XYZ file of N, CA and C in Angstrom:
555
model
N -0.467 -15.717 2.741
C -1.699 -14.966 2.675
C -1.106 -13.327 2.106
N -1.694 -13.162 1.192
C -1.712 -11.590 0.477
C -2.547 -10.509 1.108
N -1.790 -9.534 2.081
C -2.763 -8.572 2.610
C -2.774 -7.327 1.762
N -3.119 -6.853 1.003
C -3.356 -5.702 0.304
C -3.571 -4.569 1.178
N -2.662 -3.352 0.858
C -2.800 -2.126 1.359
C -4.095 -1.417 1.060
N -4.989 -0.768 1.378
C -6.009 0.211 0.894
C -5.370 1.055 0.097
N -4.075 1.651 0.221
C -3.736 2.618 -0.608
C -2.758 2.044 -1.770
N -2.889 0.880 -1.822
C -2.200 0.502 -3.009
C -3.373 -0.391 -4.038
N -4.473 -0.261 -3.612
C -5.528 -1.037 -4.403
C -5.816 -0.287 -5.403
N -5.835 1.124 -5.396
C -6.429 1.632 -6.749
C -5.258 1.757 -7.884
N -3.757 2.111 -7.398
C -2.599 1.911 -8.347
C -2.490 0.539 -9.062
N -2.899 -0.562 -8.288
C -2.565 -1.928 -8.621
C -3.866 -2.593 -9.441
N -4.896 -1.889 -9.044
C -6.199 -2.506 -9.622
C -7.048 -1.716 -10.344
N -6.534 -0.673 -11.000
C -6.973 0.363 -11.901
C -7.153 -0.295 -13.367
N -8.649 0.157 -13.717
C -8.685 -0.289 -15.165
C -8.016 0.523 -16.172
N -7.336 0.174 -17.031
C -6.274 0.681 -17.803
C -7.125 1.568 -18.825
N -8.324 1.284 -19.073
C -8.970 2.116 -19.836
C -9.744 3.487 -19.079
N -9.469 3.300 -17.915
C -9.956 4.692 -16.954
C -8.868 5.792 -17.215
N -7.496 5.424 -17.616
C -6.510 6.509 -17.768
C -6.714 6.843 -19.287
N -6.906 8.342 -19.391
C -7.147 9.021 -20.525
C -6.186 10.051 -20.559
N -5.327 10.104 -21.635
C -4.646 11.349 -21.688
C -5.096 12.388 -22.333
N -5.224 13.786 -21.674
C -6.093 14.783 -22.170
C -5.300 15.324 -23.460
N -6.225 15.628 -24.362
C -5.736 16.005 -25.631
C -5.501 14.867 -26.688
N -5.607 13.863 -26.222
C -5.572 12.690 -27.268
C -6.843 12.042 -27.716
N -6.871 11.484 -29.035
C -8.230 10.978 -29.389
C -8.285 9.453 -29.207
N -9.645 9.132 -28.903
C -9.551 7.450 -28.429
C -10.901 7.227 -29.359
N -10.705 5.907 -30.015
C -11.505 5.178 -30.664
C -11.999 3.805 -30.073
N -12.668 2.951 -31.006
C -13.303 1.704 -30.077
C -11.918 1.133 -29.459
N -12.526 0.334 -28.305
C -11.664 -0.016 -27.480
C -11.057 -1.224 -28.230
N -11.345 -1.996 -28.958
C -10.825 -3.054 -29.623
C -10.071 -2.903 -30.703
N -9.482 -1.748 -30.845
C -8.741 -1.164 -32.051
C -7.442 -1.996 -32.197
N -7.243 -2.430 -33.520
C -5.948 -3.409 -33.932
C -5.202 -2.442 -34.945
N -4.870 -3.366 -35.891
C -3.774 -2.749 -36.912
C -4.375 -1.503 -37.881
N -4.017 -0.469 -38.243
C -4.602 0.488 -39.106
C -4.833 -0.122 -40.366
N -6.019 0.670 -40.989
C -6.153 0.280 -42.430
C -7.147 1.471 -42.675
N -7.771 1.213 -44.076
C -8.597 2.450 -44.677
C -9.926 1.476 -44.935
N -11.087 2.298 -45.194
C -12.277 1.785 -45.648
C -12.813 3.112 -46.776
N -13.422 2.723 -47.782
C -14.357 3.980 -48.573
C -15.610 3.699 -47.960
N -15.926 5.026 -47.551
C -17.591 5.127 -47.299
C -18.476 4.948 -48.252
N -19.491 4.542 -48.127
C -20.629 4.199 -49.118
C -21.515 5.192 -49.085
N -21.867 6.283 -49.790
C -23.260 7.246 -49.613
C -24.250 6.533 -49.321
N -25.037 7.084 -48.511
C -26.495 6.814 -48.183
C -26.271 5.439 -47.072
N -25.269 5.047 -46.629
C -25.111 4.300 -45.385
C -24.502 4.976 -44.155
N -25.061 4.318 -43.036
C -24.492 4.767 -41.605
C -23.800 3.857 -41.127
N -22.747 4.119 -40.237
C -21.759 3.301 -39.638
C -22.112 3.628 -38.022
N -21.741 2.769 -37.457
C -21.764 2.730 -35.995
C -20.566 1.868 -35.299
N -19.794 2.463 -34.485
C -18.505 1.673 -34.053
C -18.654 1.946 -32.456
N -18.472 0.598 -31.905
C -18.442 0.767 -30.573
C -17.297 1.385 -29.394
N -17.477 2.228 -28.640
C -16.556 2.846 -27.534
C -16.950 2.674 -26.381
N -16.109 2.038 -25.445
C -16.580 1.620 -24.207
C -15.875 2.872 -23.431
N -16.683 3.807 -22.562
C -16.212 4.677 -21.692
C -16.197 4.142 -20.275
N -14.990 4.106 -19.931
C -14.236 3.315 -18.488
C -14.906 4.458 -17.376
N -15.001 5.375 -17.422
C -15.386 6.265 -16.399
C -15.977 7.494 -16.945
N -16.674 8.543 -15.946
C -17.241 9.560 -16.427
C -16.418 10.626 -17.124
N -16.839 10.905 -18.247
C -15.904 12.036 -19.122
C -16.632 13.117 -19.739
N -15.835 14.381 -19.994
C -16.471 15.252 -21.015
C -15.609 15.075 -22.263
N -15.944 15.276 -23.535
C -15.046 15.309 -24.629
C -15.422 16.434 -25.194
N -14.377 16.735 -26.160
C -14.344 18.349 -26.602
C -14.408 18.099 -28.169
N -14.091 17.060 -28.717
C -13.817 16.824 -30.000
C -14.355 15.787 -30.723
N -15.100 15.387 -31.793
C -15.219 14.046 -32.521
C -14.751 14.389 -33.677
N -14.059 13.333 -34.557
C -13.431 13.588 -35.760
C -13.158 12.178 -36.447
N -12.824 12.368 -37.728
C -12.449 11.466 -38.870
C -11.261 11.706 -39.334
N -10.525 10.711 -39.954
C -9.311 10.886 -40.648
C -9.333 10.542 -42.019
N -9.425 11.578 -42.848
C -9.740 11.348 -44.344
C -8.229 11.164 -45.156
N -8.238 9.967 -45.557
C -7.094 9.296 -46.168
C -7.059 9.519 -47.756
N -8.195 9.570 -48.558
C -8.378 9.742 -49.981
C -9.769 10.556 -49.997
N -9.649 11.840 -50.360
C -10.564 12.861 -50.546
C -11.661 12.641 -51.722
N -12.677 12.809 -51.521
C -13.714 13.002 -52.541
C -14.611 14.339 -52.727
N -14.033 14.822 -53.770
C -14.368 16.407 -54.219
C -15.598 16.792 -53.792
N -15.836 18.017 -52.933
C -17.220 18.427 -52.694
C -18.002 17.545 -51.553
N -17.195 16.493 -50.761
C -17.983 15.462 -50.125
C -17.918 16.034 -48.645
N -18.744 15.349 -47.642
C -18.960 15.659 -46.397
C -19.318 14.457 -45.608
N -19.426 14.562 -44.315
C -19.826 13.197 -43.548
C -20.426 14.102 -42.350
N -21.338 13.370 -41.598
C -22.147 13.681 -40.462
C -21.681 12.671 -39.487
N -21.308 13.567 -38.107
C -20.838 12.593 -37.008
C -21.534 12.557 -35.666
N -21.618 11.728 -35.059
C -22.389 11.755 -33.854
C -22.193 10.553 -32.698
N -23.202 10.439 -31.992
C -22.953 9.610 -30.718
C -24.453 9.034 -30.446
N -24.596 7.682 -30.377
C -25.773 7.170 -30.028
C -25.636 6.245 -28.854
N -26.560 6.492 -28.044
C -26.693 5.526 -26.852
C -26.597 3.921 -27.347
N -26.307 3.138 -26.178
C -26.417 1.821 -26.595
C -27.885 1.604 -26.503
N -28.386 0.451 -27.135
C -29.632 0.300 -27.081
C -29.940 -1.053 -26.691
N -30.557 -2.124 -27.256
C -30.742 -3.606 -27.017
C -29.795 -4.393 -27.548
N -29.220 -5.304 -27.181
C -28.680 -6.385 -27.892
C -27.622 -5.910 -28.650
N -26.604 -4.903 -27.841
C -25.490 -4.418 -28.487
C -25.718 -3.611 -29.794
N -26.682 -3.074 -30.162
C -27.344 -2.271 -31.170
C -27.674 -1.015 -30.819
N -27.338 0.197 -31.592
C -27.072 1.411 -31.019
C -28.621 1.794 -30.886
N -28.713 2.724 -30.169
C -30.446 3.367 -29.596
C -30.441 4.344 -29.841
N -31.062 5.368 -28.859
C -31.188 6.711 -29.029
C -29.990 7.617 -29.104
N -30.418 8.551 -30.016
C -29.321 9.802 -30.474
C -29.037 10.291 -29.128
N -27.415 10.482 -28.930
C -27.021 11.470 -27.951
C -26.621 12.677 -28.338
N -26.067 12.556 -29.384
C -25.475 13.920 -29.921
C -25.115 13.947 -31.527
N -25.793 14.681 -32.293
C -25.701 14.929 -33.766
C -24.613 16.042 -33.781
N -23.548 15.715 -33.928
C -22.384 16.573 -33.885
C -22.346 17.543 -34.904
N -22.805 17.443 -36.090
C -22.729 18.193 -37.382
C -22.037 17.418 -38.439
N -21.597 18.312 -39.412
C -20.917 18.001 -40.683
C -19.435 18.189 -40.636
N -18.796 17.457 -41.429
C -17.319 17.515 -41.329
C -16.967 17.541 -43.036
N -15.984 18.326 -43.725
C -15.487 18.292 -44.895
C -14.860 16.946 -45.266
N -15.072 16.028 -46.099
C -14.137 14.971 -46.375
C -13.689 15.456 -47.776
N -13.537 16.492 -48.337
C -13.037 16.840 -49.745
C -11.424 17.255 -49.463
N -11.117 16.865 -48.498
C -9.481 17.350 -48.184
C -8.810 15.987 -47.174
N -7.666 15.776 -47.506
C -7.051 14.639 -46.641
C -6.769 15.416 -45.467
N -6.655 14.228 -44.318
C -6.081 14.739 -42.861
C -7.315 14.444 -42.069
N -7.399 15.176 -40.571
C -8.216 14.856 -39.688
C -9.519 16.098 -39.988
N -10.574 15.398 -39.676
C -11.785 16.340 -39.849
C -12.522 16.343 -38.464
N -12.376 17.523 -37.886
C -13.180 17.450 -36.612
C -14.100 18.380 -36.211
N -14.989 18.176 -35.266
C -15.964 19.193 -34.542
C -15.929 19.440 -33.524
N -15.860 20.677 -32.944
C -15.645 21.032 -31.693
C -17.128 20.332 -31.017
N -17.155 19.881 -29.922
C -18.226 19.528 -29.059
C -18.259 20.074 -27.356
N -19.179 19.873 -26.805
C -18.977 19.422 -25.186
C -19.843 18.655 -24.906
N -19.400 17.281 -24.574
C -20.404 16.536 -24.353
C -19.928 15.475 -23.169
N -20.693 15.493 -22.047
C -20.437 14.683 -21.280
C -20.982 13.412 -21.320
N -20.086 12.260 -20.701
C -20.345 11.224 -21.134
C -20.406 10.189 -19.674
N -21.090 9.405 -19.301
C -21.183 8.379 -18.048
C -20.174 7.050 -18.465
N -20.034 6.380 -17.582
C -19.564 4.967 -17.894
C -20.317 4.341 -18.318
N -19.843 3.860 -19.695
C -20.854 2.784 -20.405
C -20.393 2.793 -21.623
N -21.321 1.948 -22.648
C -21.191 1.690 -24.113
C -21.994 2.728 -24.916
N -21.289 3.155 -25.944
C -21.748 4.198 -26.825
C -21.467 3.599 -28.091
N -22.036 4.520 -29.282
C -21.711 4.233 -30.448
C -21.461 5.586 -31.257
N -20.100 5.309 -31.865
C -19.777 6.696 -32.732
C -20.427 6.272 -34.300
N -20.944 7.314 -34.364
C -21.740 7.078 -35.904
C -21.416 8.323 -36.821
N -21.658 7.640 -38.093
C -21.323 8.426 -39.310
C -22.017 8.366 -40.458
N -22.262 9.103 -41.099
C -23.050 9.108 -42.506
C -22.421 10.070 -43.426
N -21.959 9.538 -44.638
C -21.424 10.219 -45.768
C -22.217 10.354 -46.880
N -21.925 11.353 -47.297
C -22.741 11.887 -48.748
C -21.860 11.355 -49.912
N -20.637 10.810 -49.990
C -20.057 10.412 -50.980
C -19.194 9.365 -50.863
N -18.028 9.219 -51.363
C -17.105 7.876 -51.330
C -15.799 8.199 -51.018
N -15.403 9.118 -49.891
C -13.975 9.316 -49.722
C -13.498 7.892 -48.691
N -12.175 7.881 -48.744
C -11.572 6.806 -48.075
C -11.253 7.405 -46.727
N -11.460 6.761 -45.599
C -11.118 7.260 -44.131
C -10.302 6.152 -43.432
N -9.746 6.527 -42.243
C -8.918 5.763 -41.310
C -9.938 4.412 -40.841
N -9.355 3.703 -40.876
C -10.189 2.289 -40.061
C -9.354 1.468 -39.377
N -9.757 0.597 -39.018
C -8.765 -0.506 -38.103
C -9.164 -2.010 -38.320
N -8.404 -2.797 -37.979
C -8.870 -3.981 -38.000
C -9.009 -4.596 -36.577
N -10.325 -5.073 -36.213
C -10.602 -5.342 -34.862
C -9.757 -6.204 -34.323
N -9.189 -6.000 -33.112
C -8.456 -6.631 -32.218
C -9.019 -7.808 -31.338
N -10.618 -7.573 -30.908
C -11.318 -8.238 -30.432
C -12.563 -8.441 -31.054
N -13.435 -9.302 -30.569
C -14.781 -9.655 -31.194
C -15.771 -8.764 -30.493
N -15.882 -7.274 -30.331
C -16.785 -6.770 -29.548
C -18.294 -7.137 -29.765
N -18.589 -7.399 -30.739
C -20.083 -7.732 -31.130
C -19.916 -9.223 -31.371
N -19.120 -9.992 -31.076
C -18.970 -11.361 -31.312
C -18.419 -12.025 -32.551
N -18.713 -13.062 -32.976
C -18.355 -13.886 -34.405
C -19.515 -14.141 -35.014
N -19.621 -13.691 -36.544
C -20.929 -14.065 -37.064
C -20.804 -15.707 -37.126
N -22.257 -16.083 -37.389
C -22.280 -17.536 -37.188
C -22.115 -18.127 -38.830
N -21.323 -19.262 -38.808
C -21.270 -19.756 -40.039
C -19.832 -20.839 -40.188
N -19.694 -21.127 -41.599
C -18.462 -22.203 -41.457
C -17.165 -21.677 -40.903
N -16.947 -20.433 -41.240
C -15.545 -19.878 -40.787
C -15.995 -18.756 -39.643
N -16.897 -19.158 -38.669
C -17.376 -18.047 -37.649
C -16.124 -17.702 -36.771
N -15.221 -18.473 -36.426
C -14.246 -17.823 -35.834
C -13.198 -17.072 -36.411
N -13.148 -16.727 -37.904
C -12.536 -15.670 -38.461
C -13.289 -14.471 -38.652
N -14.338 -14.436 -38.299
C -15.005 -13.390 -38.680
C -15.479 -12.421 -37.540
N -14.818 -11.562 -37.021
C -15.147 -10.825 -36.000
C -15.830 -9.392 -36.441
N -17.024 -9.433 -35.518
C -18.043 -8.204 -36.066
C -17.557 -7.202 -35.339
N -17.214 -6.127 -36.064
C -16.768 -4.902 -35.275
C -17.673 -3.668 -35.357
N -18.720 -3.664 -36.183
C -19.481 -2.546 -36.419
C -20.846 -2.822 -37.024
N -21.783 -1.759 -36.953
C -22.795 -2.020 -37.646
C -23.016 -0.839 -39.000
N -23.728 -1.524 -39.994
C -24.137 -0.448 -41.084
C -25.455 -0.723 -41.595
N -25.924 0.445 -41.989
C -27.313 0.377 -42.208
C -27.650 1.380 -43.365
N -28.554 1.210 -44.295
C -28.879 2.147 -45.251
C -29.688 3.046 -44.482
N -29.151 4.827 -44.999
C -29.685 5.889 -44.384
C -29.302 7.153 -45.152
N -30.343 7.826 -45.647
C -30.108 8.849 -46.314
C -29.424 9.780 -45.620
N -28.252 10.661 -46.466
C -27.579 11.582 -45.600
C -28.209 12.644 -45.075
N -28.012 13.135 -43.986
C -28.757 14.430 -43.361
C -28.684 14.198 -41.858
N -29.756 14.833 -41.110
C -29.482 14.660 -39.619
C -29.380 13.055 -39.182
N -28.905 12.932 -38.177
C -28.792 11.510 -37.499
C -30.059 11.266 -36.963
N -30.583 10.081 -37.130
C -31.744 9.385 -36.938
C -31.965 9.244 -35.244
N -32.955 9.609 -34.755
C -33.172 9.066 -33.376
C -34.421 8.333 -33.218
N -34.363 7.115 -32.972
C -33.055 6.190 -32.613
C -32.296 5.909 -33.895
N -31.388 4.981 -33.685
C -30.454 4.513 -34.984
C -31.609 3.815 -35.408
N -31.055 3.712 -36.864
C -32.365 3.081 -37.904
C -32.044 1.616 -37.463
N -33.259 0.972 -37.640
C -33.258 -0.382 -37.285
C -32.855 -1.243 -38.714
N -32.519 -2.527 -38.484
C -32.139 -3.475 -39.606
C -30.939 -3.328 -40.166
N -30.069 -3.017 -39.087
C -28.455 -2.872 -39.848
C -27.954 -4.159 -39.711
N -26.784 -4.261 -40.403
C -26.050 -5.550 -40.332
C -24.824 -5.301 -39.729
N -24.296 -6.764 -39.104
C -22.922 -6.706 -38.416
C -22.044 -6.568 -39.696
N -20.905 -6.179 -39.290
C -20.035 -5.965 -40.556
C -18.680 -6.722 -39.655
N -17.835 -7.435 -40.867
C -16.422 -7.801 -40.118
C -15.583 -7.257 -41.213
N -14.264 -7.268 -40.809
C -13.195 -6.780 -41.471
C -13.014 -5.303 -40.795
N -12.776 -4.549 -41.689
C -12.061 -3.098 -40.907
C -13.185 -2.233 -40.610
N -12.944 -1.648 -39.365
C -14.217 -0.777 -38.755
C -13.769 0.635 -38.892
N -14.825 1.323 -39.073
C -14.636 2.813 -39.418
C -14.155 3.461 -38.144
N -13.067 4.306 -38.080
C -12.470 4.991 -37.001
C -13.151 6.482 -36.793
N -13.919 6.568 -35.990
C -14.726 7.700 -35.448
C -13.903 8.198 -33.935
N -13.447 9.172 -33.661
C -12.570 9.201 -32.577
C -13.193 10.288 -31.719
N -12.969 10.299 -30.567
C -13.464 11.287 -29.566
C -11.939 11.844 -28.890
N -12.356 12.901 -28.429
C -10.861 13.653 -27.806
C -11.556 14.397 -26.372
């Protein structure tokens, strides 16, 4: 018979996602190998992020790997809606430049409670940004002949560049392949 000590329960039964290093960025919890994606102007992307405990974040960012002259992207956070689809707008963080390679971040002060959120992005041009190949099928697998080969990792929907919509634009498509990396710190 195993009799746990109450003092050991927290150390041995803690959710690894609750441990977050101050000063580091975090992206979707299903992150796999690094990759890149070319943004499509007039398209909005939403990547899921699971927040395992109440936190306050001070930055939201993307990494530009191939610039597009004079371009920018708008970043934000949407609450979870119905059926793993983004819902109401929590934060429209503003615009970052994507006309230079490197990290593009916005200072924020946003409290998040434990739960699922959607990190959102709209671009006005076609820069290439850091993405990742999903390690898990957070949105499940698309139905079809090769269903278990197609991990759905994010949502994409037509949306004119400008303020983030509230709620998230309806009619998005589940996307397979690499997922846009929007990070919180």
